[in-house]
Coordinates of C-alpha atoms and ligand atoms in Angstrom, one line a residue:
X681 CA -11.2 -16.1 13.3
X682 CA -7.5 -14.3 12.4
X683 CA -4.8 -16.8 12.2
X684 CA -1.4 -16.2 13.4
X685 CA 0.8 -13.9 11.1
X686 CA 3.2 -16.0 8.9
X687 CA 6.6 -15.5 9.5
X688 CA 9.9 -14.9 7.6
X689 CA 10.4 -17.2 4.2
X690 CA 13.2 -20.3 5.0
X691 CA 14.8 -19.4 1.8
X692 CA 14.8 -15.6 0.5
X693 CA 16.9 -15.7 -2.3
X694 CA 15.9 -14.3 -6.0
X695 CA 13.8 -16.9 -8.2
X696 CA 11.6 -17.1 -11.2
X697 CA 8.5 -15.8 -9.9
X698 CA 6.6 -15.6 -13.2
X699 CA 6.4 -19.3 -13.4
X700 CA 4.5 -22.4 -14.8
X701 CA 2.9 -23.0 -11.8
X702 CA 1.8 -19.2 -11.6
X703 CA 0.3 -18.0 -14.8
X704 CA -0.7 -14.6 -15.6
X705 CA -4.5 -14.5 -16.5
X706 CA -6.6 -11.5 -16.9
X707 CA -9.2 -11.0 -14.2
X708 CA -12.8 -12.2 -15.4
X709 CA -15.5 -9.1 -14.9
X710 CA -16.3 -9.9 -11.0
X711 CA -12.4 -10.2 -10.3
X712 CA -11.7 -7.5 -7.2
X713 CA -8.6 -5.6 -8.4
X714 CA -8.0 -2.2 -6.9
X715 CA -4.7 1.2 -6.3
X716 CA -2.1 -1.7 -5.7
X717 CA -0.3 -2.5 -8.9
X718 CA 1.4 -4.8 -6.3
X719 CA -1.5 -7.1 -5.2
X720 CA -3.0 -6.7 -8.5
X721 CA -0.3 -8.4 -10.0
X722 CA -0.3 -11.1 -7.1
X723 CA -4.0 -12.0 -7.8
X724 CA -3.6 -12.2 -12.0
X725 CA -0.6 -14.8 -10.9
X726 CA -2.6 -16.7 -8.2
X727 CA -0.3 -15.7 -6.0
X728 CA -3.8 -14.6 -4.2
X729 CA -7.1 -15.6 -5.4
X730 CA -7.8 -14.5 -8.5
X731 CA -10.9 -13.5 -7.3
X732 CA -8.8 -10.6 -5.5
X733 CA -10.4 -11.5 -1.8
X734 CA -8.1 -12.6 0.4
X735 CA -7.6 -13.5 4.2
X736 CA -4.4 -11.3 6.1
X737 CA -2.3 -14.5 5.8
X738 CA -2.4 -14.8 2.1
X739 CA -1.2 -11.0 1.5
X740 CA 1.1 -11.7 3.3
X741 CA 2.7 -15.1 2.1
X742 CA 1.7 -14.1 -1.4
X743 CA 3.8 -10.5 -0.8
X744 CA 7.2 -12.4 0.4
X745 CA 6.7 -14.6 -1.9
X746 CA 6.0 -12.6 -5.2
X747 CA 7.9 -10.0 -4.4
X748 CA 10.5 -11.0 -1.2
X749 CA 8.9 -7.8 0.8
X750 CA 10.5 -7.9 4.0
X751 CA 7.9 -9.7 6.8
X752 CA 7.6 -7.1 9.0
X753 CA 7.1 -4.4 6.7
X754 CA 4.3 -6.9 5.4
X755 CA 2.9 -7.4 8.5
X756 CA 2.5 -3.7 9.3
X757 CA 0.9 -2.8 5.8
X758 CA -1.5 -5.5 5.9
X759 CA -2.8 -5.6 9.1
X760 CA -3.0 -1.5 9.2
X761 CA -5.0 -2.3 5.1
X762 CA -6.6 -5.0 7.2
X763 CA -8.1 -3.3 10.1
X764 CA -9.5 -0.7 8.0
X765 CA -10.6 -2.3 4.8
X766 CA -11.5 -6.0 5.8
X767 CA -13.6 -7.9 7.4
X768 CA -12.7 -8.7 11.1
X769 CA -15.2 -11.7 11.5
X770 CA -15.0 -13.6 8.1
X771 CA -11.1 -13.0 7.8
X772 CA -11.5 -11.5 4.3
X773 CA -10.2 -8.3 2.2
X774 CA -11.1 -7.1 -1.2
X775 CA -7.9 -5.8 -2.9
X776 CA -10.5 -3.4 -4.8
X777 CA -13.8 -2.1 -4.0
X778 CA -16.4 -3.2 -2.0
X779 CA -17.7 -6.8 -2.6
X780 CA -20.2 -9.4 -1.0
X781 CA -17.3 -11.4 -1.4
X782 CA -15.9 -10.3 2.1
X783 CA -19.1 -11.7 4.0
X784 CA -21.7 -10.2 6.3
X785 CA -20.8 -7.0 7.2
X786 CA -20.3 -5.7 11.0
X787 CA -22.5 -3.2 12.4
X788 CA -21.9 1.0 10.5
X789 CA -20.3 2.8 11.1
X790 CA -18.1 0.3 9.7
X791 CA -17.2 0.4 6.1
X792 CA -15.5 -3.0 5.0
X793 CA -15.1 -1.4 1.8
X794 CA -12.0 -2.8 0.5
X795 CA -8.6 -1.5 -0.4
X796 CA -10.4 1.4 -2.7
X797 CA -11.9 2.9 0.1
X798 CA -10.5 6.7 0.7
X799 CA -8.6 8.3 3.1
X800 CA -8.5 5.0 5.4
X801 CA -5.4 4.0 4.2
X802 CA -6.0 4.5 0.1
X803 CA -4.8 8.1 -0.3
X804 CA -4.4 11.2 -2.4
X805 CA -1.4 12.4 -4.9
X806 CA -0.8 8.6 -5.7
X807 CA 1.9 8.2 -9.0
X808 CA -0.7 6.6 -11.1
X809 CA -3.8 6.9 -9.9
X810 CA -6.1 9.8 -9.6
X811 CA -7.0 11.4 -6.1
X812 CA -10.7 10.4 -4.9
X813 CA -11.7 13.9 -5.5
X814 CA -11.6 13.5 -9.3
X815 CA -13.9 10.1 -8.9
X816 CA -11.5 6.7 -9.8
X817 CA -9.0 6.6 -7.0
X818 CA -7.9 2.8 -8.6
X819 CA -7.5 2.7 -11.7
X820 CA -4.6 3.2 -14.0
X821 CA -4.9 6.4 -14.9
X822 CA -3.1 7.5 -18.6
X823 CA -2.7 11.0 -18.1
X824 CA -0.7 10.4 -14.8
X825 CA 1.6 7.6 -16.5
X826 CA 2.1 9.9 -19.1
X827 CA 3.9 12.3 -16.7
X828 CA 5.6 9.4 -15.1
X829 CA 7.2 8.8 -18.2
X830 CA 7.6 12.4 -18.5
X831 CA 9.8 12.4 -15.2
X832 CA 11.6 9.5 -15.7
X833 CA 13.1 10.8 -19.5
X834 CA 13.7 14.2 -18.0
X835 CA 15.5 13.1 -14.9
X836 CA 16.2 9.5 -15.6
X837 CA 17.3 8.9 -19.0
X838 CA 14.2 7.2 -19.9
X839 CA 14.2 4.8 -16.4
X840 CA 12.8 5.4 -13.3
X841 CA 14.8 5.8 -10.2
X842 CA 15.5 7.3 -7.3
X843 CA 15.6 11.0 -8.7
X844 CA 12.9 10.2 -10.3
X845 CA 10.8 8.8 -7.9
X846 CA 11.6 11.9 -5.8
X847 CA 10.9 14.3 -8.5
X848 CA 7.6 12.8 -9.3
X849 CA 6.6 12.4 -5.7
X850 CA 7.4 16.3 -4.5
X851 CA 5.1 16.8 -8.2
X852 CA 2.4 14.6 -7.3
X853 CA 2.1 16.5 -4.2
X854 CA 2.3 20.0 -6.2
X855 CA -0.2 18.8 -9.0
X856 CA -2.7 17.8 -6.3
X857 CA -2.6 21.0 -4.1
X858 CA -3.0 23.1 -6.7
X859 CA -6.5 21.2 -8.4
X860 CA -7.6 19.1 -5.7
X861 CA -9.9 21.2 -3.1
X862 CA -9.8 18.1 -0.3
X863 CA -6.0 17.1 -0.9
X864 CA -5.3 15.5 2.0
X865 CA -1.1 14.3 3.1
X866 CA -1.3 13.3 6.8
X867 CA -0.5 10.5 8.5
X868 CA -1.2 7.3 7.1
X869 CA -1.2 8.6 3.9
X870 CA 1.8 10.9 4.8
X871 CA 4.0 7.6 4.9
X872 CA 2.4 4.8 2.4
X873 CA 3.1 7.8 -0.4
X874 CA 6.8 7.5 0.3
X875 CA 7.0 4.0 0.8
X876 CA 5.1 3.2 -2.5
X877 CA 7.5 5.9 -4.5
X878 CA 10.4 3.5 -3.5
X879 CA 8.4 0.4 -4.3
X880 CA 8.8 0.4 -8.0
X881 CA 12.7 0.6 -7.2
X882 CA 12.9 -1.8 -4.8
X883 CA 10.1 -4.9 -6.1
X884 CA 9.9 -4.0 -9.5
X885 CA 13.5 -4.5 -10.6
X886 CA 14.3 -8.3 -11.7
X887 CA 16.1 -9.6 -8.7
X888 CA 19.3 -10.2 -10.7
X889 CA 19.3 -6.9 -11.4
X890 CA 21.5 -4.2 -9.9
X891 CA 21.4 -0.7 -10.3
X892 CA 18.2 0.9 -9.4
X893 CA 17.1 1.5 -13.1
X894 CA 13.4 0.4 -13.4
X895 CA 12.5 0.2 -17.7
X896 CA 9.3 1.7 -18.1
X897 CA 8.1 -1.8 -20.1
X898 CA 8.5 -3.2 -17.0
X899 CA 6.8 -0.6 -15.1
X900 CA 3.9 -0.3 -17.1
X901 CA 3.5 -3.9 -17.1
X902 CA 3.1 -3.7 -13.4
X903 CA 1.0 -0.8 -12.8
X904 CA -1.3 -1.1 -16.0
X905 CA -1.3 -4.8 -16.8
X906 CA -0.9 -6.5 -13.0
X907 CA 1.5 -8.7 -14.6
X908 CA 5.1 -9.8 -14.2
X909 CA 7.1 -9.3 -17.2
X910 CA 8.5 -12.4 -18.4
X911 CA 10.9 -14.3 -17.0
X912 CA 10.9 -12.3 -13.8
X913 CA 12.7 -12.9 -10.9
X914 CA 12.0 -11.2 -7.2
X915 CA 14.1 -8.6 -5.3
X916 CA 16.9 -10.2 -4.5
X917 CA 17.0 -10.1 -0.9
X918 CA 13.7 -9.1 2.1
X919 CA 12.8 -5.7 1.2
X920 CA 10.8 -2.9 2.0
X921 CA 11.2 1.1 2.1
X922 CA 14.6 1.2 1.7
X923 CA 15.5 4.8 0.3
X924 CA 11.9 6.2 1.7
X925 CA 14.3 8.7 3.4
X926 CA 16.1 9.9 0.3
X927 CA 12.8 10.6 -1.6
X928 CA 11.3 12.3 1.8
X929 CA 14.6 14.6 2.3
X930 CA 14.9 15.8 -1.6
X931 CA 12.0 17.9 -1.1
X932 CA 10.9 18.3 2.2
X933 CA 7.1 19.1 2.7
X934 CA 5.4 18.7 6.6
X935 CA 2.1 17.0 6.8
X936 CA -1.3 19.1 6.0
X937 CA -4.2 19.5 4.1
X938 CA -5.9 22.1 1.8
X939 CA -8.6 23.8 3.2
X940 CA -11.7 23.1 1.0
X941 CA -10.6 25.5 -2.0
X942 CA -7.1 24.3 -4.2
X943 CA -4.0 26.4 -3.2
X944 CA -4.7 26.3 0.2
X945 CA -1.8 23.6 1.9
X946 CA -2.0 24.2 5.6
X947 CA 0.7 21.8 7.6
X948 CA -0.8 19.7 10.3
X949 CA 1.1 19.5 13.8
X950 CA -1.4 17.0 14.9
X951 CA -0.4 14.6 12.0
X952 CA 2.6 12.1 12.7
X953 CA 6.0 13.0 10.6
X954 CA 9.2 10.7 10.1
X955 CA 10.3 12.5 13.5
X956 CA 7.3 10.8 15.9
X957 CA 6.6 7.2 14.2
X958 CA 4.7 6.5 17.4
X959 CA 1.9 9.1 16.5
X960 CA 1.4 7.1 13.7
X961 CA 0.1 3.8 15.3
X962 CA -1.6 6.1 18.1
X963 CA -3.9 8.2 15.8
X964 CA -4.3 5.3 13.5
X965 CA -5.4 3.3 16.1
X966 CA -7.7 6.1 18.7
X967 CA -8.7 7.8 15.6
X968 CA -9.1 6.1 12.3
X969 CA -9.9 2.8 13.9
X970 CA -12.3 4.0 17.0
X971 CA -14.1 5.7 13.9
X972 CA -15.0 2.7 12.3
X973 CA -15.7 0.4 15.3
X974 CA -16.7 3.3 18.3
X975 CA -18.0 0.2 20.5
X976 CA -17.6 -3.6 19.3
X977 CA -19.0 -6.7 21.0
X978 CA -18.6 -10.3 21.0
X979 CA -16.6 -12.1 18.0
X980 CA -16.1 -8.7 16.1
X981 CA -14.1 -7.2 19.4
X982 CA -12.5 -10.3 19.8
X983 CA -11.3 -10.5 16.4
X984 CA -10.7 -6.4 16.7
X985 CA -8.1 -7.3 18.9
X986 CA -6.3 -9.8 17.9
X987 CA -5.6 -7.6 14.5
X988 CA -4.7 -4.7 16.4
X989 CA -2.1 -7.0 18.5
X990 CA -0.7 -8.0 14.9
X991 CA -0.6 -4.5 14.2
X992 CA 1.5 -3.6 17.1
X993 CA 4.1 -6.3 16.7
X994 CA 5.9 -4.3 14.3
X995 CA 5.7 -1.4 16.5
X996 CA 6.6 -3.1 20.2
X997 CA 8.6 -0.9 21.9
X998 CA 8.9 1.0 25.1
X999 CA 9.1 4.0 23.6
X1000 CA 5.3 3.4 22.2
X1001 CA 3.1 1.1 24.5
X1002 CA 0.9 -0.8 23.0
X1003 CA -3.0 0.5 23.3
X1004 CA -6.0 -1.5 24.0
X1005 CA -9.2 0.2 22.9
X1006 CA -11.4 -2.2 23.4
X1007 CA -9.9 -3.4 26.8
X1008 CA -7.5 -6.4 27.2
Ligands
HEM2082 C1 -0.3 1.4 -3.5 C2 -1.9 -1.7 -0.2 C3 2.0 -4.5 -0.9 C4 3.3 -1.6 -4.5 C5 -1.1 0.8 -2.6 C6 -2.3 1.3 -2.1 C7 -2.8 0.4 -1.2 C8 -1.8 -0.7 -1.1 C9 -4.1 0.5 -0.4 C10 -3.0 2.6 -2.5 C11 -2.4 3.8 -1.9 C12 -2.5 5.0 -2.8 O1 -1.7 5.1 -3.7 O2 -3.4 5.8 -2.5 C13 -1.0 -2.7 -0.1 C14 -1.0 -3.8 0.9 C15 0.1 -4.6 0.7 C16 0.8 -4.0 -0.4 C17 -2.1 -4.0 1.9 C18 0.4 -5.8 1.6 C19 1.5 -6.4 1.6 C20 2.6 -4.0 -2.0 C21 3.7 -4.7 -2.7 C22 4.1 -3.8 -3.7 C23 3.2 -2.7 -3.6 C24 4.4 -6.0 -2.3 C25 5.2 -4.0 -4.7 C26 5.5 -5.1 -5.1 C27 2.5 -0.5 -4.5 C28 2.8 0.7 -5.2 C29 1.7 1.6 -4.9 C30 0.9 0.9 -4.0 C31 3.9 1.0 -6.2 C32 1.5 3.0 -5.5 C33 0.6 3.0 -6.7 C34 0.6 4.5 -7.2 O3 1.0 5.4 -6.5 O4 0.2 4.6 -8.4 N1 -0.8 -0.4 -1.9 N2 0.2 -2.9 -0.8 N3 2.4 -2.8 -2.6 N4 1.4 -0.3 -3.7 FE1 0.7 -1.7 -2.3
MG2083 MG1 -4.4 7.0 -4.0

């Protein structure tokens, strides 16, 4: 059964993260690892179980405590990767593809695929992986860190920040409407790609760092290897998406889809935008989620709704009551 959410760290102040007590080691061949350089990296420390499976709870601990990500923010992404991706009854996610791992899985058309699983919350136009479209939508793909060191020599001087990460996300975009028939940007994806071009600046930085210049040996070390360079220390202080807003308003696109040929980027008005974060939660919730479980019973709706009230604590305002699909 879900456990209660963890809350905030006592002490959130930068440390040695890439300690004794948390050796990197390479993942052995049934290791999950999957698009998150993030949790990747987590699971090679034992931050996570190596074995890259993992209950709600030890995301998030392990994500305040790798990286000091801000617990709310944590909260939201994991129970929204949660509900989607993991198993409601047995408490488990894979941080990669689907495994046996996760337990017995509830009735289709649920998927319980893990974090690799498209257009759930794993999206298109990501900086270093490939879209779904062109068949490995986890791995570390060459040819797209290649043009992220492109970007970040061209409009960085050779480190990445936030011109860079708004260059590179408004050309992620670009490169995928242009070869990818299905590209798809709305709502979740529409956010997470935002958020996760800030992420490099704002986790991947040694905490005693300031700045907002991110070396590309550290970077790669993340995103290719899953592993902390040495010595690292966290962010310095809770963080999250800071600067999401600067990358969004560089170059503004709304949310939309091609059409089934390449070329074709139609906006979306049904899709949430950074103008109605409501929508977000209410088509991610009557749509995406309703999808997967149409009519739950027993310990699976239970459990359904328990998540889905983690889900809604970041949210809890009057200004977006809280929705009960399966009844309260
Ligand atoms: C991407 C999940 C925390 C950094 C992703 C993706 C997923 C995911 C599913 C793939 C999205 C896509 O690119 O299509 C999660 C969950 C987290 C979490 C459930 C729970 C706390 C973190 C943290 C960091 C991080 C703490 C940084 C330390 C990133 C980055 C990407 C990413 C940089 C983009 C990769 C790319 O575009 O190549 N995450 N993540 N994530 N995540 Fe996480
Ligand atoms: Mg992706």
């Amino acid at each position: 059964p879900p456990e209660n959410p963890p809350g905030p760290l006592n002490d959130t102040s930068t440390k040695l993260v890439n300690d004794y007590a948390h050796p990197w080691r390479a993942p052995s061949p049934n290791d999950m690892r999957g698009p998150c350089p993030g949790l990747n990296t987590l699971a090679s420390h034992g931050y996570l179980p190596r074995n890259g499976i993992a209950t709600p709870a030890q995301i998030i601990n392990a994500a305040m405590e790798g990286f000091n990500m801000e617990n709310g923010i944590a909260r939201f992404v994991t129970y929204a990767a949660f509900l989607v991706d993991g198993n409601p009854v047995t408490n488990l996610m894979s941080i990669g593809g689907k495994s046996s791992g996760t337990g017995q899985d509830p009735p289709q058309p649920a998927i319980v695929g893990g974090l690799d699983t498209h257009a759930v919350f794993e999206g298109d136009s990501s900086m270093t992986r490939a879209d779904a479209f062109f068949g490995d939508n986890h791995s570390f793909n060459q040819t797209l860190w290649d043009e992220f060191v492109a970007l970040s020599n061209e409009f960085g001087g050779g480190k990445y920040n936030l011109t860079v990460a708004a260059e590179l996300r408004i050309r992620r975009i670009q490169d995928s409407i242009a070869t990818n028939p299905t590209f798809s940007f709305v709502a979740p994806r529409f956010f997470t790609a935002y958020a996760e071009s800030v992420f490099p600046i704002n986790f991947f930085i040694d905490g005693r760092q300031k700045g907002g210049q991110l070396d590309l040996d550290d970077a790669i070390s993340f995103f290719r290897d899953m592993r902390f360079p040495d010595g690292f220390f966290r962010a310095s202080k809770p963080s999250g998406a800071e600067n999401l807003d600067v990358v969004a308003a560089a170059h503004p696109i709304p949310p939309g889809a091609n059409n089934g040929t390449v070329n074709s980027y139609t906006p979306d008005p049904t899709s949430a935008d950074f103008n109605n974060f409501c929508l977000l939660y209410v088509n991610f919730v009557n749509q995406t989620i309703r999808s997967l479980y149409p009519n739950p019973t027993g310990v699976l709706r239970d459990a359904l709704n328990r998540n889905l009230g983690f889900l809604y604590d970041f949210i809890d305002t009057p200004l977006c009551p809280q929705l009960f699909p399966y009844g309260q």
